[in-house]
Coordinates of C-alpha atoms and ligand atoms in Angstrom, one line a residue:
X9 CA 102.9 86.9 102.5
X10 CA 104.6 87.9 99.2
X11 CA 104.1 85.9 96.0
X12 CA 106.2 86.7 93.0
X13 CA 104.7 86.3 89.5
X14 CA 106.5 86.8 86.2
X15 CA 105.7 90.5 86.1
X16 CA 104.2 91.4 89.4
X17 CA 104.4 90.7 93.1
X18 CA 101.4 90.2 95.3
X19 CA 101.7 91.1 99.0
X20 CA 98.8 89.7 101.1
X21 CA 97.9 91.8 104.1
X22 CA 95.4 91.6 106.9
X23 CA 93.6 94.9 106.2
X24 CA 94.0 98.4 104.7
X25 CA 96.0 99.5 107.7
X26 CA 98.7 96.9 107.1
X27 CA 98.5 97.7 103.3
X28 CA 99.2 101.3 104.1
X29 CA 102.2 100.5 106.3
X30 CA 103.7 98.2 103.6
X31 CA 103.1 100.7 100.8
X32 CA 104.5 103.5 102.9
X33 CA 107.7 101.5 103.5
X34 CA 108.2 101.3 99.7
X35 CA 107.7 105.0 99.3
X36 CA 109.8 106.0 102.2
X37 CA 112.8 103.8 101.1
X38 CA 112.6 105.4 97.7
X39 CA 112.6 108.9 99.1
X40 CA 115.6 108.0 101.4
X41 CA 117.5 106.6 98.4
X42 CA 116.5 109.4 95.9
X43 CA 115.7 112.6 97.8
X44 CA 114.4 114.3 94.6
X45 CA 112.1 111.4 93.7
X46 CA 109.0 112.0 91.6
X47 CA 106.0 110.4 93.4
X48 CA 102.7 109.6 91.7
X49 CA 99.9 110.0 94.3
X50 CA 96.2 109.1 94.5
X51 CA 93.2 110.1 96.5
X52 CA 90.3 107.9 97.6
X53 CA 90.2 105.7 100.7
X54 CA 92.8 103.2 99.5
X55 CA 96.0 105.3 100.2
X56 CA 94.8 107.1 103.4
X57 CA 96.5 104.7 105.7
X58 CA 99.7 104.8 103.6
X59 CA 99.7 108.6 104.0
X60 CA 99.2 108.2 107.8
X61 CA 102.2 105.8 107.9
X62 CA 104.3 108.3 105.9
X63 CA 103.4 111.1 108.4
X64 CA 104.2 108.9 111.4
X65 CA 107.5 108.1 109.9
X66 CA 108.2 111.7 109.1
X67 CA 107.5 112.7 112.7
X68 CA 109.6 109.8 114.1
X69 CA 112.5 109.6 111.6
X70 CA 112.5 113.0 109.9
X71 CA 112.4 111.6 106.3
X72 CA 113.0 114.6 104.2
X73 CA 110.5 115.6 101.5
X74 CA 112.0 119.0 100.6
X75 CA 113.2 118.0 97.1
X76 CA 110.4 115.5 96.5
X77 CA 108.0 116.3 93.6
X78 CA 104.5 114.8 93.3
X79 CA 101.9 114.4 90.6
X80 CA 98.4 113.4 91.5
X81 CA 96.3 111.2 89.2
X82 CA 93.2 113.3 88.9
X83 CA 90.9 116.1 89.9
X84 CA 87.3 116.9 89.5
X85 CA 86.4 119.5 86.9
X86 CA 84.5 122.4 88.5
X87 CA 85.7 122.2 92.1
X88 CA 88.1 124.9 93.2
X89 CA 91.2 123.6 95.0
X90 CA 89.9 124.9 98.3
X91 CA 86.6 123.0 98.0
X92 CA 86.3 120.4 100.7
X93 CA 85.9 117.6 98.3
X94 CA 88.6 118.7 95.8
X95 CA 91.5 116.3 95.5
X96 CA 93.9 119.2 96.1
X97 CA 92.2 119.7 99.5
X98 CA 92.3 116.0 100.2
X99 CA 96.0 115.9 99.6
X100 CA 96.7 118.9 101.9
X101 CA 94.6 117.4 104.6
X102 CA 95.8 113.8 104.4
X103 CA 99.5 114.4 103.6
X104 CA 101.0 117.6 102.4
X105 CA 100.2 119.7 105.5
X106 CA 101.9 117.1 107.8
X107 CA 105.3 116.6 106.1
X108 CA 108.0 119.1 104.9
X109 CA 107.1 118.9 101.2
X110 CA 107.1 122.2 99.4
X111 CA 103.6 122.9 98.0
X112 CA 105.2 124.3 94.9
X113 CA 106.6 120.8 94.1
X114 CA 103.1 119.2 94.3
X115 CA 101.0 119.0 91.2
X116 CA 97.3 118.2 90.8
X117 CA 95.4 118.9 87.6
X118 CA 93.6 122.2 87.9
X119 CA 89.9 121.5 87.8
X120 CA 89.1 125.1 87.3
X121 CA 91.4 125.6 84.3
X122 CA 89.8 127.9 81.7
X123 CA 90.7 125.3 79.1
X124 CA 90.7 121.8 80.6
X125 CA 92.0 120.5 77.3
X126 CA 95.1 122.7 77.5
X127 CA 95.5 121.7 81.2
X128 CA 95.6 118.0 80.2
X129 CA 98.4 118.7 77.6
X130 CA 100.4 120.8 80.0
X131 CA 100.0 118.3 82.9
X132 CA 101.3 115.5 80.7
X133 CA 104.3 117.7 79.7
X134 CA 105.0 118.7 83.3
X135 CA 105.3 115.0 84.3
X136 CA 107.7 114.5 81.4
X137 CA 109.8 117.5 82.2
X138 CA 110.1 116.3 85.8
X139 CA 111.7 113.1 84.4
X140 CA 108.6 110.9 84.7
X141 CA 107.0 109.3 87.8
X142 CA 109.4 107.1 89.7
X143 CA 106.8 105.4 91.9
X144 CA 103.0 105.5 91.5
X145 CA 100.4 104.5 94.1
X146 CA 97.1 103.3 92.7
X147 CA 93.7 102.4 94.1
X148 CA 91.3 100.4 91.9
X149 CA 87.6 101.1 91.3
X150 CA 85.0 98.4 91.8
X151 CA 84.6 98.4 88.0
X152 CA 88.3 98.0 87.5
X153 CA 89.0 101.7 86.8
X154 CA 92.4 103.2 87.5
X155 CA 92.6 106.9 88.1
X156 CA 89.4 108.0 86.4
X157 CA 90.0 105.8 83.4
X158 CA 86.7 104.1 83.1
X159 CA 85.9 100.8 81.3
X160 CA 86.4 101.3 77.5
X161 CA 89.2 103.9 77.8
X162 CA 91.9 103.1 75.2
X163 CA 95.1 101.9 76.8
X164 CA 96.9 104.5 74.7
X165 CA 95.1 107.4 76.3
X166 CA 97.3 110.2 77.8
X167 CA 95.9 112.7 80.4
X168 CA 92.4 113.6 79.3
X169 CA 88.9 114.8 80.3
X170 CA 86.4 112.1 81.4
X171 CA 82.7 111.9 81.9
X172 CA 82.4 110.0 85.2
X173 CA 80.2 106.9 85.1
X174 CA 77.1 106.5 87.3
X175 CA 78.9 103.7 89.2
X176 CA 81.9 105.9 90.0
X177 CA 79.7 108.9 91.0
X178 CA 77.7 106.5 93.3
X179 CA 80.9 105.1 94.8
X180 CA 82.1 108.7 95.5
X181 CA 78.7 110.1 96.6
X182 CA 79.5 109.2 100.2
X183 CA 81.9 112.2 100.3
X184 CA 79.2 114.7 99.2
X185 CA 75.9 115.7 100.7
X186 CA 74.0 114.1 97.8
X187 CA 74.7 112.4 94.4
X188 CA 73.6 115.5 92.6
X189 CA 76.7 117.4 94.1
X190 CA 79.2 114.8 92.7
X191 CA 80.9 116.4 89.6
X192 CA 80.2 114.8 86.3
X193 CA 83.6 115.3 84.8
X194 CA 87.3 115.0 85.8
X195 CA 90.8 115.4 84.5
X196 CA 92.7 112.2 84.7
X197 CA 96.1 110.8 84.0
X198 CA 95.7 108.5 81.1
X199 CA 96.4 104.8 81.1
X200 CA 99.6 105.5 79.0
X201 CA 100.6 108.1 81.5
X202 CA 100.3 105.6 84.4
X203 CA 102.1 102.9 82.5
X204 CA 105.1 105.2 82.0
X205 CA 105.7 105.2 85.8
X206 CA 108.9 103.3 86.6
X207 CA 107.3 101.4 89.5
X208 CA 103.6 101.0 90.5
X209 CA 102.1 99.9 93.8
X210 CA 98.4 99.1 93.8
X211 CA 96.4 98.9 97.0
X212 CA 93.2 96.8 96.9
X213 CA 91.3 96.0 100.2
X214 CA 87.8 95.0 100.8
X215 CA 85.3 92.7 99.1
X216 CA 84.1 95.5 96.7
X217 CA 87.4 95.2 94.9
X218 CA 87.3 91.4 94.5
X219 CA 85.8 91.3 90.9
X220 CA 88.3 93.9 89.7
X221 CA 91.2 92.1 91.2
X222 CA 90.1 88.8 89.8
X223 CA 89.9 90.3 86.4
X224 CA 93.4 91.7 86.8
X225 CA 94.9 88.5 88.1
X226 CA 93.0 85.9 86.0
X227 CA 91.2 87.6 83.1
X228 CA 92.6 88.5 79.8
X229 CA 93.8 92.0 79.0
X230 CA 90.8 94.1 78.0
X231 CA 90.0 97.8 77.8
X232 CA 86.7 96.8 79.4
X233 CA 88.6 96.4 82.7
X234 CA 91.2 99.2 82.6
X235 CA 93.3 97.7 85.5
X236 CA 94.1 94.6 83.3
X237 CA 96.6 96.8 81.4
X238 CA 98.9 96.7 84.5
X239 CA 99.8 93.1 83.7
X240 CA 102.1 94.5 81.1
X241 CA 103.9 96.8 83.6
X242 CA 107.5 95.6 84.3
X243 CA 107.4 96.6 88.0
X244 CA 104.0 96.2 89.7
X245 CA 103.3 95.3 93.3
X246 CA 99.8 94.5 94.3
X247 CA 99.1 94.9 98.1
X248 CA 95.7 93.2 98.8
X249 CA 93.8 91.7 101.7
X250 CA 91.9 88.4 101.7
X251 CA 88.6 90.0 100.9
X252 CA 90.0 91.6 97.7
X253 CA 91.6 88.3 96.7
X254 CA 88.5 86.3 97.6
X255 CA 87.4 85.6 94.1
Ligands
F6R28 C1 91.8 108.4 93.1 C2 91.6 107.5 91.9 C3 90.6 106.5 91.9 C4 90.6 105.6 93.1 C5 89.6 104.5 93.0 C6 89.4 103.7 94.3 O1 92.8 109.3 92.8 O2 92.3 107.7 91.0 O3 90.8 105.6 90.8 O4 91.9 105.0 93.3 O5 88.3 105.0 92.7 O6 88.9 104.5 95.3 P1 88.9 104.1 96.8 O7 90.4 104.0 97.1 O8 88.2 105.1 97.5 O9 88.3 102.7 96.9

């Protein structure tokens, strides 16, 4: 079911699998319309089924990614790109290795950069020189974070270095052998970087996302819940299941 609001559209789905199929359709139709589209990508569990649906479509319909360019939201500081839990590795495994995208057109902040500060500035510039992100996929943290913009991050922030909160490290610990292995810092696209995307699709499934979605849909805009900034975006689609919408 799709509900249109003044600024955003909510599409209610049964589960993450359906969310993935619906989100993939939006991405695939953009790539067909604009073969050199700039896609903003995310890691985490939310977009995995979307990537699966894009791979399925690529195999069945030959959607062409040769001229597509991508920018990921974030990367852990201190993990080399070949580390199993690096977001670079995640993207290769879950999408890039299975479609005909050119790896040279894919961008992920370099978590091993000598100067992470310079890496942030250059990453922001690279997005601008590519013409900006046409379509951004987002997940949402249980505390309302988007990318690694944790509660309290100014809405005006560009790409920057973050200290990960204990909550986020705990949420991500399932991917590591123990919490002590979860990095403490990351490079993340800022809220202002995300808001410059021409179109945003947010996937929220599962009860853990209910408080954050409630704040986004019903609460006032506050830097304490970073996702509430999205209400200001002119072209936002929220794809959510009943559990995420339950509050
Ligand atoms: C990932 C990212 C994060 C996740 C968020 C939700 O690139 O930027 O903000 O989108 O932590 O994670 P999942 O999807 O695992 O629930």
